[in-house]
Amino acid sequence: MTTDAYIAGLPKVELHLHIEGSFEPALMFDIAKRNGIALPYDSVEALQAAYNFQDLQSFLDLYYQGMNVLQTEQDYFDLTWAYLTKMAAENVQHVEIFWDPQGHTDRGVAFEVPLHGIKAALKKAEAELGISHQLIMSFLRHLSEEQGFATLEQALPHRDAFIGVGLDSSEVGNPPEKFERLFDRCRAEGFKLMAHAGEEGPPAYVRGAIDTLKVDRIDHGNHCLDDPELARRVADLGLCLTVCPQSNMRLKNCLDIRQHPIRAMLDLGIAACVNSDDPAYFGGYMNQNYQLIQDGLGLSRAEIGTLARNGITGSFASPARKAELMANLEAYEAEAPKA
Ligand code: HPA
Ligand code: ZN
């Protein structure tokens, strides 16, 4: 059995996926057309050619532009369903996905519209594809804490629809401390907490996410490795890092896959897992992300298994569902041909 085939068949979970980042150019053109919106590109190919990023901000500019065509519940349903059917084909059995409500409400789309469309697709996937899920509301960190509080107020009537909150968008210059009061409130409301930290920002931002925001999980976390004492602490805490290899390459946060930080994380015993972040923009869903680090780092099957286990353990699935996901993984490992 080739490693490609082994990875393709491996039961997987995804914990770091921005649903707006799964918006494939062909679907974007379809939805723009039905909503009577003109995209500033002539063709799918011209749009894809623009996906040539220098850093996080150059990606975010196109990411916000792309989501502008989403307007109706049906649009959000179609977006989410397209992602989930792909994940079923890759044997992804549990997903925890972010949405950015402020990216929609700020241009006049009611808070409920994305929420209802996304949730309907997630429920359909649970029933028809056997994919369990959690939904996470992410605050845009380039906006103010006050705007975050206003978004939280809009969200609270729907609190049962999502398990926690995240923090994304432009990292450098928007440290975790900017959102201390908002996260205190979210914690008091009983939400799980996570934050993007150490993607482009320094180790101090990872420390801020842990000590000030008191997160349950860190998205990316790569730069914790720049501070050995912090890296040791992340390992000792068993804090899950949702690492995104293809994203790191495409945003030039990693220049050589043979030097990708997930190698050091595994060696330090940090609970890293593999995720796709914004696959339509970065050119790879779950299988390709595993494949990329496998090719670059020559992972053993035991290491691939550790990454898959870290995803299950770090998830917010129920204990019963975690046990089921773990049993599926163990059965696969026991049965897959060795070579
Ligand atoms: N980083 C920060 N914000 C984001 C990302 C990311 O990779 N994707 C979507 N919003
Ligand atoms: Zn992300």
Short mmCIF file of C-alpha atoms and ligand atoms in Angstrom, two decimals:
data_model
loop_
_atom_site.label_atom_id
_atom_site.label_comp_id
_atom_site.label_asym_id
_atom_site.label_seq_id
_atom_site.Cartn_x
_atom_site.Cartn_y
_atom_site.Cartn_z
CA MET A 1 0.00 0.00 0.00
CA THR A 2 1.50 3.37 -0.99
CA THR A 3 1.70 6.11 1.61
CA ASP A 4 -0.69 8.19 -0.54
CA ALA A 5 -3.26 5.43 -0.35
CA TYR A 6 -2.61 4.96 3.37
CA ILE A 7 -3.23 8.67 4.03
CA ALA A 8 -6.31 8.72 1.78
CA GLY A 9 -7.87 5.84 3.71
CA LEU A 10 -6.81 7.05 7.15
CA PRO A 11 -9.80 8.12 9.29
CA LYS A 12 -9.18 11.84 9.89
CA VAL A 13 -10.58 14.82 11.77
CA GLU A 14 -10.20 18.47 10.83
CA LEU A 15 -10.10 21.14 13.56
CA HIS A 16 -8.96 24.25 11.68
CA LEU A 17 -11.02 25.18 8.65
CA HIS A 18 -12.47 28.56 7.77
CA ILE A 19 -15.60 27.72 5.82
CA GLU A 20 -15.20 30.90 3.77
CA GLY A 21 -11.73 29.62 2.87
CA SER A 22 -13.23 26.53 1.24
CA PHE A 23 -14.91 28.71 -1.41
CA GLU A 24 -13.74 27.20 -4.71
CA PRO A 25 -13.43 29.63 -7.64
CA ALA A 26 -15.96 27.73 -9.80
CA LEU A 27 -18.62 27.91 -7.07
CA MET A 28 -17.73 31.56 -6.45
CA PHE A 29 -18.46 32.37 -10.09
CA ASP A 30 -21.76 30.42 -9.98
CA ILE A 31 -22.97 32.20 -6.85
CA ALA A 32 -21.81 35.62 -8.07
CA LYS A 33 -23.81 35.06 -11.24
CA ARG A 34 -27.01 34.03 -9.51
CA ASN A 35 -26.71 37.03 -7.16
CA GLY A 36 -26.02 39.43 -10.04
CA ILE A 37 -22.59 40.39 -8.70
CA ALA A 38 -19.61 41.06 -10.98
CA LEU A 39 -16.28 39.61 -9.85
CA PRO A 40 -13.19 41.61 -10.81
CA TYR A 41 -11.87 38.61 -12.81
CA ASP A 42 -12.80 37.31 -16.27
CA SER A 43 -12.53 33.63 -15.47
CA VAL A 44 -11.85 30.96 -12.87
CA GLU A 45 -8.30 30.79 -14.22
CA ALA A 46 -7.76 34.53 -13.84
CA LEU A 47 -9.00 34.37 -10.25
CA GLN A 48 -6.76 31.41 -9.45
CA ALA A 49 -3.80 33.23 -10.96
CA ALA A 50 -4.33 35.95 -8.33
CA TYR A 51 -3.81 33.38 -5.55
CA ASN A 52 -0.13 34.16 -5.40
CA PHE A 53 0.33 35.28 -1.82
CA GLN A 54 3.28 37.03 -0.19
CA ASP A 55 2.03 36.82 3.38
CA LEU A 56 -1.12 36.51 5.50
CA GLN A 57 -2.47 39.98 4.63
CA SER A 58 -2.21 39.49 0.87
CA PHE A 59 -4.31 36.35 1.29
CA LEU A 60 -6.83 38.00 3.62
CA ASP A 61 -7.49 40.76 1.06
CA LEU A 62 -8.70 38.16 -1.46
CA TYR A 63 -10.42 36.04 1.18
CA TYR A 64 -12.66 38.98 2.20
CA GLN A 65 -13.24 39.90 -1.43
CA GLY A 66 -14.31 36.34 -2.19
CA MET A 67 -16.83 36.06 0.63
CA ASN A 68 -18.55 39.26 -0.56
CA VAL A 69 -20.61 37.30 -3.08
CA LEU A 70 -22.25 35.19 -0.34
CA GLN A 71 -25.70 36.57 0.41
CA THR A 72 -28.43 33.98 0.97
CA GLU A 73 -28.85 30.97 3.23
CA GLN A 74 -28.66 28.81 0.11
CA ASP A 75 -25.24 30.32 -0.74
CA TYR A 76 -23.86 29.35 2.67
CA PHE A 77 -25.48 25.93 2.47
CA ASP A 78 -23.92 25.25 -0.95
CA LEU A 79 -20.51 26.43 0.26
CA THR A 80 -20.58 24.19 3.32
CA TRP A 81 -22.07 21.18 1.55
CA ALA A 82 -19.36 21.31 -1.12
CA TYR A 83 -16.70 21.17 1.60
CA LEU A 84 -18.40 18.33 3.47
CA THR A 85 -18.87 16.09 0.44
CA LYS A 86 -15.16 16.50 -0.31
CA MET A 87 -14.36 15.55 3.27
CA ALA A 88 -16.54 12.44 3.05
CA ALA A 89 -14.50 11.38 0.01
CA GLU A 90 -11.29 11.85 2.06
CA ASN A 91 -12.59 9.82 5.02
CA VAL A 92 -12.71 12.88 7.30
CA GLN A 93 -15.12 11.78 10.04
CA HIS A 94 -15.36 14.84 12.27
CA VAL A 95 -14.94 18.55 11.47
CA GLU A 96 -14.73 21.69 13.59
CA ILE A 97 -15.18 24.70 11.37
CA PHE A 98 -14.91 28.45 11.84
CA TRP A 99 -17.08 31.10 10.36
CA ASP A 100 -16.36 34.84 10.44
CA PRO A 101 -19.76 36.47 11.18
CA GLN A 102 -18.31 39.98 10.97
CA GLY A 103 -17.22 39.33 7.39
CA HIS A 104 -20.93 39.07 6.55
CA THR A 105 -22.76 41.35 8.98
CA ASP A 106 -20.41 44.24 8.12
CA ARG A 107 -21.79 44.24 4.57
CA GLY A 108 -25.43 43.94 5.57
CA VAL A 109 -26.02 40.18 5.67
CA ALA A 110 -28.05 39.33 8.79
CA PHE A 111 -26.21 37.34 11.47
CA GLU A 112 -28.63 34.41 11.10
CA VAL A 113 -28.17 33.95 7.34
CA PRO A 114 -24.70 32.35 7.34
CA LEU A 115 -25.40 30.57 10.61
CA HIS A 116 -28.55 28.86 9.33
CA GLY A 117 -27.08 27.94 5.94
CA ILE A 118 -23.87 26.51 7.41
CA LYS A 119 -25.70 24.65 10.17
CA ALA A 120 -28.21 23.08 7.77
CA ALA A 121 -25.36 21.61 5.70
CA LEU A 122 -23.57 20.36 8.83
CA LYS A 123 -26.72 18.61 10.03
CA LYS A 124 -27.33 17.04 6.64
CA ALA A 125 -23.74 15.76 6.61
CA GLU A 126 -24.17 14.26 10.06
CA ALA A 127 -27.30 12.39 8.91
CA GLU A 128 -26.23 11.41 5.39
CA LEU A 129 -22.42 11.26 5.45
CA GLY A 130 -21.75 10.29 9.06
CA ILE A 131 -19.54 13.36 9.61
CA SER A 132 -19.92 14.81 13.12
CA HIS A 133 -19.17 18.48 13.70
CA GLN A 134 -18.73 21.48 15.94
CA LEU A 135 -19.12 25.06 14.77
CA ILE A 136 -16.91 27.90 16.06
CA MET A 137 -17.55 31.62 15.78
CA SER A 138 -14.41 33.58 15.06
CA PHE A 139 -13.82 37.24 15.88
CA LEU A 140 -11.85 39.37 13.42
CA ARG A 141 -8.87 40.73 15.34
CA HIS A 142 -8.31 43.70 13.03
CA LEU A 143 -11.65 45.01 14.35
CA SER A 144 -12.10 46.43 17.84
CA GLU A 145 -12.95 44.52 21.01
CA GLU A 146 -16.13 46.59 21.17
CA GLN A 147 -17.17 45.29 17.75
CA GLY A 148 -16.45 41.79 19.06
CA PHE A 149 -18.78 42.40 22.00
CA ALA A 150 -21.51 43.59 19.60
CA THR A 151 -21.10 40.39 17.57
CA LEU A 152 -21.28 38.29 20.73
CA GLU A 153 -24.59 39.96 21.62
CA GLN A 154 -25.97 38.99 18.22
CA ALA A 155 -24.72 35.45 18.72
CA LEU A 156 -26.01 34.73 22.22
CA PRO A 157 -29.60 33.94 21.15
CA HIS A 158 -28.02 31.17 19.01
CA ARG A 159 -25.54 29.94 21.60
CA ASP A 160 -26.50 26.28 21.21
CA ALA A 161 -25.51 26.35 17.53
CA PHE A 162 -21.78 26.74 18.21
CA ILE A 163 -19.38 25.39 20.80
CA GLY A 164 -16.83 28.14 21.08
CA VAL A 165 -15.13 31.22 19.78
CA GLY A 166 -11.90 31.88 17.92
CA LEU A 167 -9.75 34.83 16.92
CA ASP A 168 -8.46 35.23 13.37
CA SER A 169 -7.49 37.73 10.63
CA SER A 170 -4.42 40.04 10.71
CA GLU A 171 -2.27 38.83 13.60
CA VAL A 172 0.73 41.16 13.91
CA GLY A 173 -0.30 44.39 15.64
CA ASN A 174 -3.45 42.77 17.07
CA PRO A 175 -2.16 40.83 20.09
CA PRO A 176 -4.32 38.55 22.26
CA GLU A 177 -4.37 41.15 25.05
CA LYS A 178 -6.57 43.37 22.87
CA PHE A 179 -9.40 40.86 23.46
CA GLU A 180 -8.91 39.97 27.12
CA ARG A 181 -12.30 41.27 28.31
CA LEU A 182 -14.17 39.70 25.40
CA PHE A 183 -12.61 36.31 26.07
CA ASP A 184 -13.31 36.64 29.81
CA ARG A 185 -16.96 37.13 28.91
CA CYS A 186 -16.99 34.22 26.45
CA ARG A 187 -15.43 31.98 29.10
CA ALA A 188 -18.09 33.04 31.61
CA GLU A 189 -20.72 32.18 28.99
CA GLY A 190 -19.30 28.65 28.84
CA PHE A 191 -17.77 28.75 25.37
CA LYS A 192 -14.62 26.87 24.37
CA LEU A 193 -11.87 29.32 23.52
CA MET A 194 -9.27 29.32 20.80
CA ALA A 195 -7.09 31.85 19.04
CA HIS A 196 -4.81 31.97 16.04
CA ALA A 197 -1.39 32.66 17.56
CA GLY A 198 2.18 32.35 16.36
CA GLU A 199 1.23 32.06 12.69
CA GLU A 200 3.12 35.26 11.85
CA GLY A 201 3.18 36.71 15.36
CA PRO A 202 5.99 36.16 17.91
CA PRO A 203 6.10 33.70 20.82
CA ALA A 204 4.68 36.46 23.07
CA TYR A 205 1.38 36.14 21.18
CA VAL A 206 1.25 32.41 21.92
CA ARG A 207 1.99 33.18 25.57
CA GLY A 208 -0.76 35.81 25.52
CA ALA A 209 -3.24 33.32 24.09
CA ILE A 210 -2.41 30.86 26.88
CA ASP A 211 -2.05 33.21 29.87
CA THR A 212 -4.36 36.11 29.03
CA LEU A 213 -7.07 34.51 26.87
CA LYS A 214 -6.71 31.09 28.59
CA VAL A 215 -7.47 29.23 25.38
CA ASP A 216 -8.35 25.55 25.13
CA ARG A 217 -6.57 25.23 21.79
CA ILE A 218 -4.19 27.26 19.62
CA ASP A 219 -4.56 27.65 15.86
CA HIS A 220 -1.16 27.38 14.14
CA GLY A 221 1.18 28.06 17.09
CA ASN A 222 4.29 27.61 14.93
CA HIS A 223 6.29 30.41 16.54
CA CYS A 224 6.08 28.90 20.02
CA LEU A 225 9.14 26.98 18.85
CA ASP A 226 11.20 30.20 18.80
CA ASP A 227 11.13 30.15 22.60
CA PRO A 228 12.27 26.75 23.92
CA GLU A 229 10.81 27.31 27.37
CA LEU A 230 7.42 28.17 25.89
CA ALA A 231 7.56 25.20 23.53
CA ARG A 232 8.26 22.95 26.53
CA ARG A 233 5.28 24.45 28.32
CA VAL A 234 2.96 23.91 25.35
CA ALA A 235 4.07 20.27 25.30
CA ASP A 236 3.66 19.82 29.07
CA LEU A 237 0.20 21.41 29.02
CA GLY A 238 -0.85 18.99 26.27
CA LEU A 239 -2.24 22.01 24.44
CA CYS A 240 -3.45 21.12 20.97
CA LEU A 241 -1.93 23.10 18.07
CA THR A 242 -3.95 22.99 14.86
CA VAL A 243 -1.14 23.17 12.31
CA CYS A 244 -1.77 23.91 8.62
CA PRO A 245 1.18 22.87 6.44
CA GLN A 246 -0.10 23.95 3.03
CA SER A 247 -1.19 27.31 4.45
CA ASN A 248 2.27 27.83 5.94
CA MET A 249 3.86 27.21 2.54
CA ARG A 250 1.48 29.36 0.52
CA LEU A 251 1.68 32.30 2.95
CA LYS A 252 5.48 32.00 3.06
CA ASN A 253 5.52 31.26 6.77
CA CYS A 254 7.56 28.19 5.90
CA LEU A 255 9.94 28.34 2.93
CA ASP A 256 11.10 24.73 2.82
CA ILE A 257 8.77 21.85 3.64
CA ARG A 258 11.79 19.83 4.78
CA GLN A 259 12.11 22.35 7.63
CA HIS A 260 8.41 22.42 8.51
CA PRO A 261 7.91 23.01 12.28
CA ILE A 262 5.58 20.04 12.72
CA ARG A 263 8.75 17.88 12.79
CA ALA A 264 10.06 19.72 15.87
CA MET A 265 6.60 19.68 17.43
CA LEU A 266 6.40 15.91 17.12
CA ASP A 267 9.92 15.54 18.53
CA LEU A 268 9.02 17.72 21.53
CA GLY A 269 5.79 15.83 22.19
CA ILE A 270 3.60 18.83 21.37
CA ALA A 271 0.02 17.81 20.57
CA ALA A 272 0.01 19.02 16.95
CA CYS A 273 -2.53 17.93 14.38
CA VAL A 274 -2.94 18.46 10.62
CA ASN A 275 -5.49 20.82 9.06
CA SER A 276 -6.22 22.68 5.84
CA ASP A 277 -7.13 26.25 7.00
CA ASP A 278 -8.37 27.73 3.67
CA PRO A 279 -8.06 24.89 1.19
CA ALA A 280 -9.64 26.59 -1.82
CA TYR A 281 -7.02 29.34 -1.60
CA PHE A 282 -4.02 27.23 -0.61
CA GLY A 283 -4.59 24.34 -2.98
CA GLY A 284 -5.08 21.38 -0.70
CA TYR A 285 -7.62 19.68 1.52
CA MET A 286 -6.83 17.20 4.30
CA ASN A 287 -5.19 14.41 2.30
CA GLN A 288 -2.88 16.85 0.54
CA ASN A 289 -1.85 18.43 3.84
CA TYR A 290 -0.85 15.06 5.27
CA GLN A 291 0.83 14.14 1.99
CA LEU A 292 2.82 17.37 1.92
CA ILE A 293 4.46 16.79 5.31
CA GLN A 294 4.84 13.10 4.61
CA ASP A 295 6.80 13.93 1.45
CA GLY A 296 8.81 16.69 3.11
CA LEU A 297 9.55 15.08 6.46
CA GLY A 298 9.36 11.35 5.79
CA LEU A 299 6.96 10.63 8.63
CA SER A 300 6.61 7.10 9.92
CA ARG A 301 3.19 5.50 10.11
CA ALA A 302 3.43 5.83 13.89
CA GLU A 303 3.95 9.59 13.49
CA ILE A 304 1.02 9.86 11.09
CA GLY A 305 -0.99 8.00 13.72
CA THR A 306 0.13 10.42 16.44
CA LEU A 307 -1.01 13.40 14.35
CA ALA A 308 -4.38 11.77 13.70
CA ARG A 309 -4.78 10.91 17.41
CA ASN A 310 -3.87 14.46 18.45
CA GLY A 311 -6.73 15.70 16.28
CA ILE A 312 -9.23 13.40 17.98
CA THR A 313 -7.97 14.17 21.49
CA GLY A 314 -7.87 17.92 20.81
CA SER A 315 -11.39 18.00 19.38
CA PHE A 316 -14.55 19.09 21.15
CA ALA A 317 -16.40 15.92 20.17
CA SER A 318 -18.31 14.18 22.96
CA PRO A 319 -16.41 11.50 24.91
CA ALA A 320 -18.51 8.81 23.19
CA ARG A 321 -17.77 10.21 19.73
CA LYS A 322 -14.05 10.54 20.55
CA ALA A 323 -13.99 6.88 21.56
CA GLU A 324 -15.68 5.96 18.28
CA LEU A 325 -13.24 8.03 16.21
CA MET A 326 -10.30 6.50 18.07
CA ALA A 327 -11.65 2.97 17.53
CA ASN A 328 -12.03 3.66 13.79
CA LEU A 329 -8.42 4.86 13.64
CA GLU A 330 -7.12 1.86 15.56
CA ALA A 331 -9.04 -0.58 13.38
CA TYR A 332 -7.57 1.05 10.27
CA GLU A 333 -4.03 0.93 11.64
CA ALA A 334 -4.43 -2.73 12.55
CA GLU A 335 -5.83 -3.71 9.16
CA ALA A 336 -3.87 -1.59 6.65
CA PRO A 337 -1.20 -3.53 4.76
CA LYS A 338 2.26 -2.64 6.01
CA ALA A 339 3.85 -1.46 2.78
N1 HPA B 1 -4.94 33.26 9.60
C1 HPA B 1 -5.62 34.28 10.11
N2 HPA B 1 -6.85 34.55 9.76
C2 HPA B 1 -7.45 33.77 8.84
C3 HPA B 1 -6.79 32.72 8.29
C4 HPA B 1 -5.47 32.43 8.69
O1 HPA B 1 -4.79 31.51 8.23
N3 HPA B 1 -7.66 32.14 7.42
C5 HPA B 1 -8.81 32.84 7.47
N4 HPA B 1 -8.68 33.85 8.34
ZN ZN B 2 -6.84 29.80 10.21
#
